[in-house]
Short mmCIF file of C-alpha atoms in Angstrom, two decimals:
data_model
loop_
_atom_site.label_atom_id
_atom_site.label_comp_id
_atom_site.label_asym_id
_atom_site.label_seq_id
_atom_site.Cartn_x
_atom_site.Cartn_y
_atom_site.Cartn_z
CA MET X 1 -67.88 -6.44 34.16
CA GLU X 2 -67.57 -3.04 32.39
CA THR X 3 -69.26 -4.66 29.37
CA GLU X 4 -72.09 -5.84 31.43
CA ASN X 5 -72.61 -2.56 33.11
CA ALA X 6 -72.74 -0.60 29.66
CA GLN X 7 -75.46 -2.99 28.63
CA VAL X 8 -77.48 -2.38 31.66
CA LEU X 9 -77.00 1.19 31.54
CA GLY X 10 -77.80 1.52 27.76
CA THR X 11 -77.59 4.81 25.91
CA ARG X 12 -79.37 7.22 28.18
CA ARG X 13 -78.23 10.83 27.44
CA TYR X 14 -77.63 13.53 30.30
CA GLY X 15 -77.90 17.35 29.94
CA VAL X 16 -74.86 18.24 32.02
CA LYS X 17 -71.42 18.22 30.66
CA PRO X 18 -68.05 19.38 31.99
CA ALA X 19 -66.47 22.12 29.84
CA VAL X 20 -63.01 20.36 29.95
CA GLU X 21 -62.70 16.77 31.34
CA ARG X 22 -60.65 16.66 34.49
CA GLN X 23 -57.63 14.36 34.68
CA VAL X 24 -58.92 13.13 38.00
CA SER X 25 -62.85 12.76 38.28
CA LYS X 26 -64.66 14.19 41.19
CA ASP X 27 -65.18 10.72 42.66
CA GLU X 28 -61.60 9.92 42.31
CA PHE X 29 -60.73 13.17 43.89
CA VAL X 30 -63.06 12.49 46.82
CA THR X 31 -61.83 8.97 47.42
CA GLN X 32 -58.00 10.15 47.23
CA ASN X 33 -58.76 12.80 49.95
CA PHE X 34 -61.18 10.65 52.06
CA HIS X 35 -58.84 11.10 54.94
CA LEU X 36 -60.02 14.78 55.12
CA ASN X 37 -63.60 13.88 54.94
CA ARG X 38 -65.05 15.35 58.13
CA ALA X 39 -67.23 12.29 58.71
CA TYR X 40 -63.93 10.03 58.81
CA ILE X 41 -62.24 12.65 61.10
CA TYR X 42 -65.13 12.61 63.60
CA ALA X 43 -65.41 8.75 63.50
CA LYS X 44 -61.66 8.44 64.01
CA GLU X 45 -61.77 10.66 66.98
CA ARG X 46 -64.53 8.63 68.54
CA GLY X 47 -62.40 5.57 68.35
CA GLY X 48 -63.56 1.91 68.52
CA LYS X 49 -61.98 0.86 65.11
CA GLU X 50 -58.34 1.07 63.84
CA ALA X 51 -58.07 4.23 61.76
CA ASP X 52 -56.93 2.35 58.59
CA LEU X 53 -59.73 -0.09 58.71
CA LEU X 54 -62.26 2.71 59.35
CA LEU X 55 -60.79 4.70 56.34
CA ASP X 56 -61.14 1.60 54.03
CA GLU X 57 -64.59 0.93 55.25
CA MET X 58 -65.80 4.44 54.52
CA LYS X 59 -64.13 4.42 51.05
CA ARG X 60 -65.88 1.38 50.18
CA ARG X 61 -69.15 2.71 51.11
CA TYR X 62 -68.54 5.80 49.21
CA ALA X 63 -67.55 3.60 46.21
CA TRP X 64 -70.62 1.51 46.42
CA TYR X 65 -72.83 4.72 46.54
CA ARG X 66 -71.33 6.37 43.49
CA GLU X 67 -71.27 3.07 41.36
CA ASN X 68 -74.82 2.37 42.19
CA TRP X 69 -76.07 6.00 41.38
CA ARG X 70 -76.62 4.96 37.81
CA MET X 71 -76.23 1.20 38.06
CA LEU X 72 -78.97 0.55 40.60
CA PRO X 73 -81.79 2.24 38.70
CA ALA X 74 -80.57 0.57 35.43
CA ARG X 75 -80.55 -2.83 37.02
CA ALA X 76 -84.07 -2.25 38.57
CA ILE X 77 -85.40 -1.18 35.26
CA LYS X 78 -83.85 -4.13 33.35
CA GLU X 79 -85.20 -6.59 35.90
CA LYS X 80 -88.56 -4.82 36.22
CA ALA X 81 -88.25 -4.50 39.87
CA GLY X 82 -90.82 -1.80 40.45
CA ASN X 83 -92.93 -2.46 43.47
CA THR X 84 -90.39 -5.14 44.69
CA PHE X 85 -87.32 -2.66 44.25
CA VAL X 86 -86.45 -2.13 47.99
CA ASP X 87 -87.12 -5.84 48.92
CA LYS X 88 -85.17 -7.18 46.17
CA PHE X 89 -82.07 -4.99 46.39
CA LYS X 90 -82.20 -4.14 50.06
CA VAL X 91 -80.96 -0.44 49.65
CA PRO X 92 -81.62 2.82 51.12
CA PRO X 93 -82.05 6.02 49.19
CA LEU X 94 -78.68 6.92 47.83
CA SER X 95 -79.43 10.43 48.59
CA ILE X 96 -82.02 12.68 50.19
CA ASP X 97 -82.47 16.20 49.31
CA ILE X 98 -83.77 18.26 52.37
CA GLU X 99 -85.50 21.66 51.34
CA LEU X 100 -83.96 23.78 54.14
CA ALA X 101 -85.19 26.76 52.17
CA ALA X 102 -88.09 26.97 49.57
CA ILE X 103 -87.40 30.78 49.47
CA CYS X 104 -84.95 32.42 46.76
CA ASN X 105 -83.52 35.90 46.61
CA LEU X 106 -83.25 35.87 42.80
CA VAL X 107 -85.82 35.91 40.05
CA CYS X 108 -84.04 34.15 37.03
CA PRO X 109 -86.35 34.26 34.00
CA PHE X 110 -85.78 30.61 33.29
CA CYS X 111 -86.81 29.29 36.76
CA PHE X 112 -89.89 27.24 37.56
CA ARG X 113 -90.32 29.91 40.20
CA GLN X 114 -91.57 32.31 37.73
CA TRP X 115 -94.40 30.11 36.54
CA ILE X 116 -95.33 27.87 39.51
CA ALA X 117 -96.26 29.18 42.91
CA THR X 118 -93.44 28.44 45.30
CA PRO X 119 -93.57 29.40 48.97
CA ASP X 120 -91.15 31.66 50.72
CA LYS X 121 -90.59 29.33 53.65
CA CYS X 122 -87.82 27.71 55.53
CA MET X 123 -87.90 24.32 57.15
CA ASP X 124 -88.04 24.11 60.83
CA SER X 125 -84.64 23.29 62.21
CA SER X 126 -86.01 20.59 64.57
CA LEU X 127 -87.43 18.86 61.48
CA ALA X 128 -84.20 18.94 59.61
CA PHE X 129 -82.26 17.45 62.54
CA LYS X 130 -84.74 14.68 62.77
CA LEU X 131 -84.34 14.08 59.03
CA ILE X 132 -80.66 13.70 59.42
CA ASP X 133 -81.16 11.18 62.24
CA GLN X 134 -83.63 9.13 60.12
CA ALA X 135 -81.23 9.19 57.18
CA VAL X 136 -78.37 7.95 59.25
CA GLU X 137 -80.53 5.13 60.65
CA LEU X 138 -81.60 4.17 57.15
CA GLY X 139 -77.92 4.10 55.93
CA VAL X 140 -78.35 7.14 53.45
CA PRO X 141 -74.77 8.02 52.17
CA SER X 142 -75.46 11.60 50.79
CA ILE X 143 -77.52 14.41 51.69
CA LYS X 144 -78.21 17.63 49.71
CA PHE X 145 -79.45 20.51 51.83
CA ASN X 146 -81.48 22.29 49.24
CA TRP X 147 -84.11 21.76 46.65
CA ARG X 148 -86.11 24.71 45.19
CA GLY X 149 -84.65 27.57 47.05
CA GLU X 150 -81.46 29.18 48.28
CA PRO X 151 -80.06 27.15 51.19
CA MET X 152 -77.87 29.96 52.31
CA MET X 153 -81.04 31.78 53.52
CA HIS X 154 -81.47 29.14 56.24
CA PRO X 155 -79.96 30.45 59.39
CA LYS X 156 -78.70 27.03 60.67
CA LEU X 157 -77.17 25.56 57.24
CA ALA X 158 -73.66 25.28 58.63
CA GLU X 159 -74.81 23.79 61.93
CA LEU X 160 -76.91 21.19 60.18
CA ILE X 161 -74.07 20.19 57.62
CA ASN X 162 -71.85 19.71 60.58
CA TYR X 163 -74.37 17.69 62.54
CA ALA X 164 -74.62 15.31 59.44
CA LYS X 165 -70.90 14.94 59.33
CA LYS X 166 -70.88 14.07 62.99
CA LYS X 167 -73.44 11.37 62.41
CA GLY X 168 -71.40 9.73 59.55
CA ILE X 169 -73.05 11.21 56.50
CA LEU X 170 -70.36 10.56 53.86
CA GLU X 171 -71.45 13.33 51.41
CA THR X 172 -73.02 16.79 52.01
CA ILE X 173 -73.86 19.03 49.11
CA ILE X 174 -75.52 22.40 48.59
CA ASN X 175 -76.36 24.23 45.36
CA THR X 176 -76.01 27.94 45.88
CA ASN X 177 -76.29 31.20 43.72
CA ALA X 178 -73.41 32.57 45.84
CA THR X 179 -74.93 35.88 46.47
CA LEU X 180 -74.85 35.36 50.29
CA LEU X 181 -71.32 33.64 50.37
CA ASN X 182 -69.52 36.48 52.39
CA HIS X 183 -66.44 35.77 54.41
CA SER X 184 -68.20 34.56 57.45
CA ALA X 185 -70.50 32.33 55.66
CA SER X 186 -67.56 30.81 53.74
CA VAL X 187 -65.64 29.99 56.86
CA GLN X 188 -68.56 28.29 58.46
CA LEU X 189 -69.22 26.18 55.40
CA ILE X 190 -65.58 24.96 55.20
CA GLU X 191 -65.41 24.21 59.05
CA ALA X 192 -68.75 22.49 58.98
CA GLY X 193 -67.31 19.85 56.69
CA LEU X 194 -69.25 20.50 53.36
CA ASP X 195 -68.17 18.15 50.67
CA ILE X 196 -69.56 19.54 47.56
CA LEU X 197 -70.49 23.11 46.78
CA ILE X 198 -72.10 23.70 43.42
CA TYR X 199 -72.39 27.27 42.10
CA SER X 200 -75.35 28.19 39.84
CA PHE X 201 -73.92 31.13 37.81
CA ASP X 202 -75.48 31.79 34.38
CA GLY X 203 -73.68 34.00 32.05
CA GLY X 204 -70.04 34.16 30.47
CA THR X 205 -70.29 38.01 30.52
CA GLU X 206 -71.45 40.58 32.91
CA GLU X 207 -74.24 41.70 30.58
CA SER X 208 -75.78 38.35 30.22
CA TYR X 209 -75.27 37.36 34.06
CA ASN X 210 -77.24 40.46 34.98
CA GLN X 211 -80.09 39.59 32.56
CA MET X 212 -80.30 35.88 33.86
CA ARG X 213 -79.68 36.54 37.36
CA PRO X 214 -81.68 39.55 38.51
CA GLY X 215 -82.23 40.26 42.27
CA ARG X 216 -85.54 39.70 43.70
CA PHE X 217 -85.68 41.95 46.86
CA LYS X 218 -82.50 44.02 46.15
CA SER X 219 -80.19 44.38 43.15
CA ASN X 220 -77.79 41.59 42.28
CA SER X 221 -74.59 41.98 40.42
CA PHE X 222 -72.07 39.91 38.29
CA ASN X 223 -69.07 41.56 39.99
CA LYS X 224 -70.03 40.97 43.57
CA VAL X 225 -70.91 37.27 43.08
CA TYR X 226 -67.95 36.61 40.82
CA LYS X 227 -65.76 38.06 43.71
CA ASN X 228 -67.71 35.82 46.35
CA ILE X 229 -66.49 32.81 44.24
CA GLN X 230 -62.98 34.05 43.85
CA ASP X 231 -62.57 34.85 47.48
CA PHE X 232 -64.08 31.44 48.58
CA GLU X 233 -61.29 29.73 46.64
CA LYS X 234 -58.63 32.10 48.19
CA LEU X 235 -60.05 31.40 51.71
CA ARG X 236 -60.12 27.56 51.05
CA THR X 237 -56.57 27.64 49.96
CA LYS X 238 -55.63 29.93 52.96
CA MET X 239 -57.23 27.40 55.39
CA GLY X 240 -55.43 24.56 53.94
CA ALA X 241 -58.66 22.84 53.04
CA VAL X 242 -59.51 20.46 50.33
CA PHE X 243 -63.20 20.34 50.77
CA PRO X 244 -65.65 21.37 49.62
CA PHE X 245 -65.07 20.24 46.15
CA THR X 246 -66.36 23.08 43.99
CA LYS X 247 -68.16 22.98 40.77
CA ILE X 248 -70.02 25.76 38.76
CA GLN X 249 -72.75 25.32 36.23
CA MET X 250 -74.62 27.45 33.57
CA VAL X 251 -77.98 26.83 31.89
CA LEU X 252 -77.53 27.25 28.04
CA THR X 253 -80.06 29.71 26.73
CA GLU X 254 -80.02 31.84 23.67
CA GLU X 255 -78.20 34.54 25.68
CA THR X 256 -75.54 32.16 27.02
CA PHE X 257 -75.02 29.37 24.50
CA SER X 258 -72.19 31.26 22.77
CA GLU X 259 -70.41 32.19 25.84
CA GLN X 260 -69.13 28.92 26.92
CA GLU X 261 -65.65 29.68 26.35
CA GLU X 262 -65.82 32.94 28.35
CA TYR X 263 -67.37 30.96 31.01
CA TYR X 264 -64.69 28.49 31.23
CA ASN X 265 -62.00 31.11 31.23
CA LEU X 266 -63.88 33.00 33.90
CA PHE X 267 -63.88 30.10 36.43
CA GLN X 268 -61.17 27.69 35.52
CA ASP X 269 -58.74 29.00 38.30
CA CYS X 270 -61.36 29.42 40.83
CA VAL X 271 -63.46 26.26 40.91
CA ASP X 272 -62.66 22.51 40.70
CA GLU X 273 -65.07 21.74 37.69
CA VAL X 274 -66.89 24.06 35.20
CA THR X 275 -69.91 22.59 33.60
CA THR X 276 -72.68 23.63 31.26
CA THR X 277 -76.32 22.31 31.21
CA ALA X 278 -78.59 22.03 28.45
CA TYR X 279 -81.82 24.17 28.66
CA MET X 280 -84.80 22.36 29.97
CA GLU X 281 -88.21 23.94 29.42
CA ARG X 282 -89.56 25.25 32.84
CA GLY X 283 -92.60 27.35 31.76
CA GLY X 284 -90.85 30.31 30.19
CA ASN X 285 -90.73 29.16 26.59
CA MET X 286 -87.17 30.71 26.22
CA LYS X 287 -85.49 30.75 23.01
CA VAL X 288 -82.61 28.32 22.62
CA LEU X 289 -82.58 27.80 18.74
CA GLN X 290 -81.14 30.05 16.00
CA PRO X 291 -83.38 30.36 13.00
CA GLU X 292 -81.33 27.97 10.77
CA GLU X 293 -81.60 25.40 13.76
CA HIS X 294 -85.32 25.75 14.01
CA SER X 295 -85.55 25.12 10.22
CA GLU X 296 -83.49 21.90 10.57
CA LEU X 297 -85.69 20.47 13.24
CA ILE X 298 -88.88 21.33 11.11
CA ALA X 299 -87.35 19.51 8.20
CA ALA X 300 -86.74 16.39 10.32
CA LEU X 301 -90.11 16.10 11.70
CA PRO X 302 -92.17 13.03 10.80
CA GLU X 303 -94.51 13.31 7.83
CA GLY X 304 -97.78 15.34 8.70
CA GLN X 305 -96.01 17.42 11.43
CA THR X 306 -95.13 21.19 10.44
CA ASP X 307 -94.14 22.76 13.76
CA LEU X 308 -92.41 22.26 17.00
CA ASP X 309 -95.37 23.31 19.25
CA ASN X 310 -96.00 19.83 20.52
CA VAL X 311 -92.74 18.20 19.91
CA ARG X 312 -89.84 17.86 22.35
CA TYR X 313 -86.50 18.81 21.00
CA TRP X 314 -83.13 19.22 22.80
CA LYS X 315 -80.10 21.29 21.77
CA GLU X 316 -77.04 19.74 23.53
CA VAL X 317 -74.26 21.62 24.91
CA ASP X 318 -72.10 20.93 21.95
CA GLY X 319 -74.84 22.28 19.57
CA ASP X 320 -76.05 18.94 18.39
CA LEU X 321 -79.87 18.92 17.80
CA TYR X 322 -82.06 15.99 18.92
CA LEU X 323 -85.81 14.97 18.43
CA GLU X 324 -87.62 13.01 21.02
CA THR X 325 -88.29 9.29 20.03
CA GLY X 326 -89.97 8.00 23.19
CA ARG X 327 -89.68 7.96 26.98
CA LEU X 328 -87.36 6.11 29.23
CA PRO X 329 -87.99 5.09 32.88
CA CYS X 330 -86.88 7.85 35.27
CA GLU X 331 -83.84 6.97 37.58
CA GLN X 332 -84.89 9.32 40.36
CA PRO X 333 -87.40 7.09 42.04
CA PHE X 334 -84.74 4.55 42.45
CA GLN X 335 -82.16 6.85 43.77
CA ARG X 336 -83.46 9.47 46.15
CA LEU X 337 -86.21 11.14 48.08
CA MET X 338 -87.07 14.92 48.26
CA ILE X 339 -88.39 16.47 51.44
CA SER X 340 -89.99 19.76 51.10
CA TYR X 341 -89.94 22.51 53.84
CA ASP X 342 -93.28 21.32 55.38
CA GLY X 343 -92.53 17.83 55.55
CA ARG X 344 -94.05 16.22 52.43
CA VAL X 345 -91.99 13.71 50.61
CA PHE X 346 -91.28 13.54 46.88
CA MET X 347 -89.62 11.18 44.47
CA CYS X 348 -88.29 13.68 41.95
CA CYS X 349 -86.40 17.02 41.90
CA ILE X 350 -88.39 18.18 38.72
CA ASP X 351 -91.64 17.89 40.72
CA TRP X 352 -91.26 21.66 41.37
CA GLY X 353 -94.92 22.32 42.53
CA ASN X 354 -94.92 19.38 44.93
CA GLU X 355 -97.61 17.92 42.77
CA HIS X 356 -97.12 14.15 43.41
CA PRO X 357 -96.36 13.60 47.14
CA VAL X 358 -95.54 10.13 48.35
CA GLY X 359 -95.79 10.48 51.98
CA TYR X 360 -95.34 12.78 55.00
CA VAL X 361 -92.64 13.07 57.69
CA ALA X 362 -94.35 15.92 59.49
CA GLY X 363 -97.81 17.12 59.78
CA ASP X 364 -97.64 20.75 58.95
CA TYR X 365 -99.65 20.24 55.63
CA PHE X 366 -102.49 18.45 57.25
CA THR X 367 -103.46 21.69 59.01
CA LYS X 368 -102.19 24.33 56.61
CA GLY X 369 -102.81 22.75 53.31
CA ASP X 370 -102.03 25.08 50.35
CA ALA X 371 -102.10 28.45 52.34
CA ASP X 372 -98.46 29.09 51.76
CA TYR X 373 -98.86 28.76 47.95
CA GLU X 374 -102.14 30.73 47.94
CA MET X 375 -100.22 33.55 49.75
CA VAL X 376 -97.63 33.72 46.94
CA MET X 377 -100.60 33.69 44.34
CA ASP X 378 -102.12 36.59 46.01
CA ARG X 379 -98.83 38.54 46.27
CA ALA X 380 -98.20 37.99 42.67
CA ARG X 381 -101.66 39.03 41.63
CA ASN X 382 -101.18 42.24 43.44
CA ASN X 383 -97.61 42.77 42.11
CA LYS X 384 -95.89 42.92 45.43
CA ARG X 385 -92.31 43.59 45.48
CA GLY X 386 -90.48 40.42 44.74
CA PHE X 387 -93.43 38.86 43.12
CA ASP X 388 -94.31 41.40 40.28
CA SER X 389 -92.28 39.56 37.54
CA MET X 390 -94.00 36.31 38.18
CA ASN X 391 -96.94 34.91 35.98
CA LEU X 392 -98.08 32.17 38.39
CA ASP X 393 -100.35 29.02 38.41
CA MET X 394 -101.15 26.99 41.43
CA PRO X 395 -99.68 23.60 41.35
CA SER X 396 -101.79 20.65 40.57
CA ARG X 397 -102.39 17.84 43.25
CA TYR X 398 -102.24 14.61 41.69
CA THR X 399 -102.10 12.34 44.78
CA ASN X 400 -103.42 12.39 48.15
CA PRO X 401 -101.44 9.89 50.38
CA GLU X 402 -103.01 9.11 53.72
CA LYS X 403 -102.39 11.89 56.19
CA LYS X 404 -100.14 10.09 58.55
CA VAL X 405 -96.66 11.00 59.74
CA ARG X 406 -94.27 8.13 58.64
CA SER X 407 -90.51 7.61 58.64
CA LEU X 408 -88.41 8.03 55.57
CA ALA X 409 -87.82 3.98 55.64
CA ASP X 410 -91.60 3.45 55.29
CA ILE X 411 -91.95 5.97 52.60
CA TRP X 412 -88.98 4.63 50.78
CA ASN X 413 -90.78 1.23 50.43
CA GLY X 414 -94.24 2.57 50.70
CA ARG X 415 -97.15 1.89 48.40
CA GLU X 416 -97.03 5.43 46.74
CA ILE X 417 -93.68 5.32 45.32
CA ASN X 418 -93.64 1.56 44.58
CA ALA X 419 -96.81 2.21 42.40
CA VAL X 420 -94.87 4.96 40.23
CA ARG X 421 -91.69 2.58 40.12
CA GLU X 422 -94.03 -0.22 38.76
CA LEU X 423 -95.36 1.83 36.08
CA HIS X 424 -92.00 3.17 35.12
CA VAL X 425 -90.23 -0.26 34.60
CA ASN X 426 -93.27 -1.51 32.67
CA GLY X 427 -93.07 1.56 30.24
CA LYS X 428 -96.26 3.20 31.46
CA LEU X 429 -94.80 6.32 33.16
CA GLU X 430 -96.83 8.66 31.07
CA THR X 431 -99.96 7.42 33.05
CA VAL X 432 -98.46 9.30 35.82
CA PRO X 433 -99.45 12.81 35.32
CA VAL X 434 -96.42 14.56 36.73
CA CYS X 435 -94.27 12.29 34.83
CA LYS X 436 -96.21 12.83 31.61
CA LYS X 437 -95.48 16.59 31.71
CA CYS X 438 -91.82 16.11 32.66
CA THR X 439 -89.10 17.92 30.59
CA PHE X 440 -86.21 16.32 32.16
CA VAL X 441 -83.96 15.26 29.25
CA ASP X 442 -82.75 12.16 30.85
CA THR X 443 -86.17 10.63 30.71
CA TYR X 444 -86.49 10.67 26.89
CA SER X 445 -84.82 8.79 24.01
CA TRP X 446 -83.45 10.97 21.26
CA LYS X 447 -82.78 11.08 17.49
CA LYS X 448 -79.78 12.97 16.54
CA ILE X 449 -80.40 15.45 13.71
CA ARG X 450 -77.10 16.96 13.35
#
């Protein structure tokens, strides 16, 4: 079976790597401690099924979800199940991402937010609760409560996480910059039953962090955020909690690439997993190559090419260099759905500008249109505080689905997303404009230069 799985999965490369391999993987850790998962605890309290049978059933569901995160897209691609994907495999989204907050309180220079207009808005709580209900009905095992912004800026984050756990969602996740992770918020997240907490913290030193993670409306500092992360670990221990599993990640730019060892040393004792992420171009044209590396890539270019301006390259976290040799079908349309703050639904987390909607679960956009985006553009043009470092373009609008509110289930097996799946499995993903310009390293095949 392992050989068959390897053949199906192929040789796709991923941009995220742990700094040190854990003896027990995250999935094994979650499974071993599933008796402490808040979804199981709530279900056991409700009764109706013997506790051991209930626990085994939930563990099997979780194992199915994790195994199929990579395997299901690979099988769909191999079997060319594009517009027939849902009908053939009879599966829900393995995860949905609910954008509780599109707003962020930092202005990181490598972020899409600096180049693509992104509204400073939060999702209406009533819509978020409805989405959780729909996810449960659909059989979704995992919900991430953020997308483009800082989820801790939503006032009901912990309440929504706890609601999802009471409804039986197996895995709840947030990514946070930890600037707002004070004692009270930490207690609320732990008590809510959050399963996975992913910190975004860029810099192995105070100097590089302060450069890569500047505050937007007020100053931000390495020492404050580092202390928040340390204090969270102390609090989790004090409360006798195992969850949330904590992970921290750093994007590797020219400033941070050489700081990977310092980064690991900073966090090895206060998070469960330390990871680094290869830089993915987001509009800022940030430098990641040393002069000698630039020369190596130039020397490896096909005959007739003399510069890297129109060539995709990749510097892996271990320093290996790669040149693109082609495209691969994306996994995301077979894994997940993303719901923006205004109820538009998308198929990919890299669609930062909400350029390719595949449906609507709320009708806000029908009346407001792009007013929220145009407001951001206006504030940036006038150098308003919090917008003065932005050099923005309006997002493109590549699709225009029927303006009709539909359920997540209908959208998951809808005409719009199935059309994209069909193009991907048949090697025509570059006919989809938002996919053609994607910089996600997972969707390319690569030739190793060194």
